[in-house]
Amino acid sequence: MIYYKTREEIELIKEGADILGRAHGEVAGMVRPGVKTKELDKVADEFICDHGGKPSFKGYNGFPSALCISTNEQVVHGFPSDYELKPGDIVSIDCGVFYKGYHSDSAYTYPVDVEDQAVMDLLTHTEESLYKGIEGAKFGNRIGDISYAIQQHVESFGYTIVRELVGHGVGKNLHEGPEVPNYGKRGKGAKLKDGMVIAIEPMINLGKRNIVQEADGWTIRTSDRKPSAHFEHTVAIFKEGTEVLTTHKYIKQKFKG
Ligand code: MG
Ligand code: MG
């Protein structure tokens, strides 16, 4: 089901998204070797609650934490834990905020003193692909135009695309229609109409595209255990132009890596 939002509803999503962006910034300032991933979760959880929001993921289908923290070969849905980040890791931090009845959702993958250029390039090109997808997310286009833009970009570097997990509509529900795959054909899929709010979130692998779920029932990792990157924004489609509602600007300010 696709729910089209009013300008007022999208303003509320944007307010929540600002809290989300600043929560990401708090986390970004702590990402370094030696930090436990559960310490990152605690900071984000407290920041969101102190600013009038609720962490969208906590309790979602029983998920235990405010953040999904996925390192290296983990693609998404990893748990915060006693694991300490170490040099050479990459870590995807995915967070959602529920504020005044609406969710927003965004993710960023950090390098933790990474020296492997192939891994750094994976992050760079996956982040670029998010913005290629956003360029495709224009009023009057279709979902496939977003998917195609992401696919073209990442496949040109020889990366593979996780197909089982996709972007999604966002609003009163964390996950709504339409699905936003990271691969597809131009001109196919649902039309992008005024008032649509969608999360675009490429999940891109350095090795093969196949994934498996860990025995914890949540964590998704690459089957070949090669690294995977994940970047996400929530965007609103308007006739006058697309607006990115979430922000990574606080991440860029605070991350010292
Ligand atoms: Mg997310
Ligand atoms: Mg999402």
Short mmCIF file of C-alpha atoms and ligand atoms in Angstrom, two decimals:
data_model
loop_
_atom_site.label_atom_id
_atom_site.label_comp_id
_atom_site.label_asym_id
_atom_site.label_seq_id
_atom_site.Cartn_x
_atom_site.Cartn_y
_atom_site.Cartn_z
CA MET A 1 0.00 0.00 0.00
CA ILE A 2 1.35 3.43 -0.96
CA TYR A 3 0.27 6.33 1.24
CA TYR A 4 0.68 9.81 -0.22
CA LYS A 5 1.53 12.42 2.37
CA THR A 6 0.43 16.00 2.77
CA ARG A 7 2.92 18.85 3.08
CA GLU A 8 2.14 18.96 6.81
CA GLU A 9 2.89 15.28 7.26
CA ILE A 10 6.16 15.62 5.36
CA GLU A 11 7.13 18.58 7.60
CA LEU A 12 6.75 16.28 10.62
CA ILE A 13 8.85 13.59 8.95
CA LYS A 14 11.49 16.24 8.32
CA GLU A 15 11.49 17.33 11.95
CA GLY A 16 11.98 13.72 13.03
CA ALA A 17 14.65 13.32 10.36
CA ASP A 18 16.61 16.20 11.88
CA ILE A 19 16.67 14.41 15.23
CA LEU A 20 17.74 11.30 13.35
CA GLY A 21 20.52 13.20 11.57
CA ARG A 22 21.83 14.60 14.83
CA ALA A 23 21.64 11.17 16.52
CA HIS A 24 23.79 9.87 13.66
CA GLY A 25 26.18 12.74 14.34
CA GLU A 26 26.50 11.77 18.01
CA VAL A 27 27.34 8.23 16.95
CA ALA A 28 29.74 9.43 14.24
CA GLY A 29 31.83 11.23 16.86
CA MET A 30 32.38 7.91 18.65
CA VAL A 31 33.19 5.60 15.74
CA ARG A 32 36.80 4.57 16.24
CA PRO A 33 38.84 1.47 17.14
CA GLY A 34 38.04 0.19 20.63
CA VAL A 35 34.46 1.41 20.91
CA LYS A 36 31.89 -1.27 21.68
CA THR A 37 28.99 -1.26 19.26
CA LYS A 38 26.52 -1.30 22.17
CA GLU A 39 28.00 2.01 23.38
CA LEU A 40 27.03 3.54 20.04
CA ASP A 41 23.51 2.20 20.43
CA LYS A 42 23.15 3.65 23.92
CA VAL A 43 24.13 7.13 22.77
CA ALA A 44 21.72 7.09 19.82
CA ASP A 45 18.86 5.70 21.91
CA GLU A 46 19.30 8.36 24.62
CA PHE A 47 19.71 11.19 22.13
CA ILE A 48 16.53 10.28 20.26
CA CYS A 49 14.49 9.89 23.47
CA ASP A 50 15.89 13.14 24.93
CA HIS A 51 14.71 15.00 21.83
CA GLY A 52 11.12 13.78 21.88
CA GLY A 53 11.45 10.88 19.47
CA LYS A 54 11.46 7.12 19.75
CA PRO A 55 13.92 4.78 18.08
CA SER A 56 11.88 3.20 15.26
CA PHE A 57 13.73 -0.09 15.26
CA LYS A 58 13.56 -0.86 18.97
CA GLY A 59 10.80 -3.41 19.42
CA TYR A 60 10.11 -3.62 15.68
CA ASN A 61 9.25 -7.30 15.19
CA GLY A 62 11.17 -7.82 18.42
CA PHE A 63 14.40 -6.08 17.34
CA PRO A 64 16.23 -5.22 20.59
CA SER A 65 18.06 -1.97 19.78
CA ALA A 66 17.85 1.56 18.46
CA LEU A 67 20.55 0.91 15.88
CA CYS A 68 21.24 -1.84 13.42
CA ILE A 69 25.02 -2.15 13.48
CA SER A 70 26.52 -4.36 10.80
CA THR A 71 30.27 -4.83 10.42
CA ASN A 72 32.29 -6.04 7.43
CA GLU A 73 30.54 -9.04 5.85
CA GLN A 74 27.32 -8.21 7.71
CA VAL A 75 24.97 -6.48 5.29
CA VAL A 76 22.20 -5.21 7.59
CA HIS A 77 20.23 -5.96 10.78
CA GLY A 78 23.24 -6.67 13.01
CA PHE A 79 22.81 -6.19 16.76
CA PRO A 80 24.78 -3.81 18.92
CA SER A 81 26.96 -5.93 21.21
CA ASP A 82 30.20 -6.11 23.20
CA TYR A 83 32.09 -6.28 19.91
CA GLU A 84 34.81 -3.62 19.78
CA LEU A 85 35.48 -1.96 16.46
CA LYS A 86 39.01 -2.56 15.23
CA PRO A 87 41.22 -1.04 12.53
CA GLY A 88 40.24 -2.33 9.11
CA ASP A 89 36.55 -2.75 9.96
CA ILE A 90 33.72 -1.11 8.12
CA VAL A 91 30.56 -0.53 10.12
CA SER A 92 27.08 0.25 8.84
CA ILE A 93 24.92 2.20 11.25
CA ASP A 94 21.23 2.20 10.38
CA CYS A 95 18.77 4.19 12.46
CA GLY A 96 15.12 5.23 12.39
CA VAL A 97 13.25 7.85 14.39
CA PHE A 98 9.53 7.86 15.18
CA TYR A 99 8.38 11.40 15.88
CA LYS A 100 4.86 12.85 16.10
CA GLY A 101 3.42 9.80 14.38
CA TYR A 102 5.92 9.41 11.53
CA HIS A 103 9.12 7.52 10.86
CA SER A 104 12.31 8.50 9.06
CA ASP A 105 15.13 6.10 8.21
CA SER A 106 18.77 6.54 7.23
CA ALA A 107 22.04 4.65 7.22
CA TYR A 108 25.75 5.29 6.74
CA THR A 109 28.77 2.99 6.48
CA TYR A 110 32.02 4.13 8.15
CA PRO A 111 35.57 2.96 7.54
CA VAL A 112 37.45 2.33 10.80
CA ASP A 113 41.08 3.06 9.89
CA VAL A 114 40.67 1.07 6.68
CA GLU A 115 43.80 0.74 4.55
CA ASP A 116 42.41 -1.64 1.95
CA GLN A 117 41.71 0.62 -1.06
CA ALA A 118 39.20 -1.83 -2.55
CA VAL A 119 37.10 -1.55 0.60
CA MET A 120 37.36 2.26 0.66
CA ASP A 121 36.27 2.33 -2.98
CA LEU A 122 33.27 0.12 -2.16
CA LEU A 123 32.12 2.71 0.39
CA THR A 124 32.70 5.64 -1.96
CA HIS A 125 30.85 4.09 -4.87
CA THR A 126 27.99 2.76 -2.76
CA GLU A 127 27.45 6.22 -1.30
CA GLU A 128 27.57 7.69 -4.82
CA SER A 129 24.97 5.16 -5.93
CA LEU A 130 22.58 6.43 -3.25
CA TYR A 131 22.76 9.89 -4.84
CA LYS A 132 22.38 8.42 -8.34
CA GLY A 133 19.23 6.75 -7.06
CA ILE A 134 18.00 10.03 -5.60
CA GLU A 135 18.61 11.74 -8.98
CA GLY A 136 16.38 9.07 -10.51
CA ALA A 137 13.70 9.71 -7.90
CA LYS A 138 12.00 12.52 -9.79
CA PHE A 139 8.30 13.31 -9.97
CA GLY A 140 6.84 11.52 -12.99
CA ASN A 141 9.62 8.90 -13.11
CA ARG A 142 9.04 5.35 -11.92
CA ILE A 143 10.61 3.25 -9.18
CA GLY A 144 12.60 1.41 -11.85
CA ASP A 145 14.40 4.64 -12.72
CA ILE A 146 15.81 4.75 -9.20
CA SER A 147 16.72 1.06 -9.28
CA TYR A 148 18.34 1.31 -12.69
CA ALA A 149 20.45 4.33 -11.70
CA ILE A 150 21.84 2.51 -8.67
CA GLN A 151 22.46 -0.71 -10.57
CA GLN A 152 24.24 0.97 -13.47
CA HIS A 153 26.56 2.80 -11.13
CA VAL A 154 27.63 -0.04 -8.87
CA GLU A 155 27.84 -2.71 -11.55
CA SER A 156 30.20 -0.49 -13.54
CA PHE A 157 32.73 -1.14 -10.73
CA GLY A 158 32.08 -4.89 -10.66
CA TYR A 159 30.13 -4.86 -7.38
CA THR A 160 27.02 -6.93 -6.80
CA ILE A 161 23.63 -5.93 -5.47
CA VAL A 162 21.75 -7.56 -2.62
CA ARG A 163 18.38 -8.41 -4.15
CA GLU A 164 16.46 -9.85 -1.25
CA LEU A 165 16.42 -6.55 0.67
CA VAL A 166 15.07 -3.32 -0.76
CA GLY A 167 14.19 0.28 0.00
CA HIS A 168 10.61 1.13 0.91
CA GLY A 169 7.93 3.71 1.53
CA VAL A 170 8.15 5.43 4.94
CA GLY A 171 5.50 7.21 6.97
CA LYS A 172 3.16 6.14 9.74
CA ASN A 173 4.78 2.74 9.21
CA LEU A 174 8.52 2.16 9.11
CA HIS A 175 8.02 0.00 6.04
CA GLU A 176 5.25 0.81 3.56
CA GLY A 177 4.80 0.40 -0.15
CA PRO A 178 6.29 0.72 -2.63
CA GLU A 179 9.34 -1.51 -2.55
CA VAL A 180 12.43 0.23 -3.94
CA PRO A 181 14.83 -2.41 -5.30
CA ASN A 182 18.44 -1.53 -6.00
CA TYR A 183 18.32 -3.18 -9.40
CA GLY A 184 15.76 -2.90 -12.17
CA LYS A 185 14.63 -1.45 -15.45
CA ARG A 186 14.03 2.14 -16.43
CA GLY A 187 10.38 3.10 -16.81
CA LYS A 188 9.09 0.12 -14.79
CA GLY A 189 7.30 -0.02 -11.47
CA ALA A 190 5.13 2.41 -9.55
CA LYS A 191 5.00 6.01 -10.75
CA LEU A 192 6.62 8.61 -8.47
CA LYS A 193 3.85 10.96 -7.44
CA ASP A 194 3.60 14.08 -5.35
CA GLY A 195 3.61 13.23 -1.65
CA MET A 196 5.44 9.91 -1.88
CA VAL A 197 8.07 9.40 0.83
CA ILE A 198 10.55 6.61 0.22
CA ALA A 199 13.75 5.27 1.73
CA ILE A 200 16.41 4.57 -0.89
CA GLU A 201 19.06 2.23 0.46
CA PRO A 202 21.61 0.49 -1.74
CA MET A 203 23.18 -2.60 -0.13
CA ILE A 204 26.23 -3.40 -2.23
CA ASN A 205 28.72 -6.26 -2.00
CA LEU A 206 32.38 -6.45 -2.93
CA GLY A 207 32.07 -10.16 -3.74
CA LYS A 208 29.06 -12.23 -4.73
CA ARG A 209 25.53 -11.02 -4.27
CA ASN A 210 24.31 -13.94 -2.19
CA ILE A 211 23.40 -13.47 1.46
CA VAL A 212 22.57 -15.70 4.40
CA GLN A 213 20.88 -15.06 7.71
CA GLU A 214 22.83 -15.78 10.88
CA ALA A 215 21.43 -18.11 13.54
CA ASP A 216 20.45 -15.07 15.66
CA GLY A 217 17.45 -14.71 13.34
CA TRP A 218 18.35 -11.14 12.35
CA THR A 219 21.85 -10.51 11.07
CA ILE A 220 22.22 -10.76 7.31
CA ARG A 221 25.74 -11.40 5.96
CA THR A 222 27.33 -12.08 2.61
CA SER A 223 27.65 -15.79 1.91
CA ASP A 224 31.27 -15.37 0.76
CA ARG A 225 32.07 -13.21 3.84
CA LYS A 226 33.34 -10.35 1.70
CA PRO A 227 32.42 -6.82 2.82
CA SER A 228 29.10 -5.13 2.13
CA ALA A 229 28.21 -1.42 2.27
CA HIS A 230 24.90 0.32 2.97
CA PHE A 231 23.84 3.96 2.66
CA GLU A 232 20.28 5.25 3.05
CA HIS A 233 18.22 8.42 2.88
CA THR A 234 14.51 9.10 3.23
CA VAL A 235 13.30 11.37 0.41
CA ALA A 236 10.02 13.09 -0.49
CA ILE A 237 8.75 13.39 -4.05
CA PHE A 238 7.21 16.75 -4.90
CA LYS A 239 6.01 18.02 -8.25
CA GLU A 240 8.46 20.91 -7.80
CA GLY A 241 11.39 18.60 -7.03
CA THR A 242 12.60 15.85 -4.75
CA GLU A 243 13.72 16.71 -1.25
CA VAL A 244 16.10 14.62 0.83
CA LEU A 245 14.50 14.62 4.28
CA THR A 246 17.25 12.84 6.22
CA THR A 247 20.76 14.20 6.46
CA HIS A 248 24.31 12.93 6.78
CA LYS A 249 25.70 16.40 7.40
CA TYR A 250 26.23 15.83 11.13
CA ILE A 251 28.04 12.60 10.31
CA LYS A 252 30.37 14.47 7.95
CA GLN A 253 31.01 17.10 10.66
CA LYS A 254 31.69 14.70 13.51
CA PHE A 255 33.34 11.61 12.04
CA LYS A 256 37.09 11.87 12.54
CA GLY A 257 38.07 8.80 10.53
MG MG B 1 17.35 1.98 7.56
MG MG B 2 15.13 1.40 5.41
#
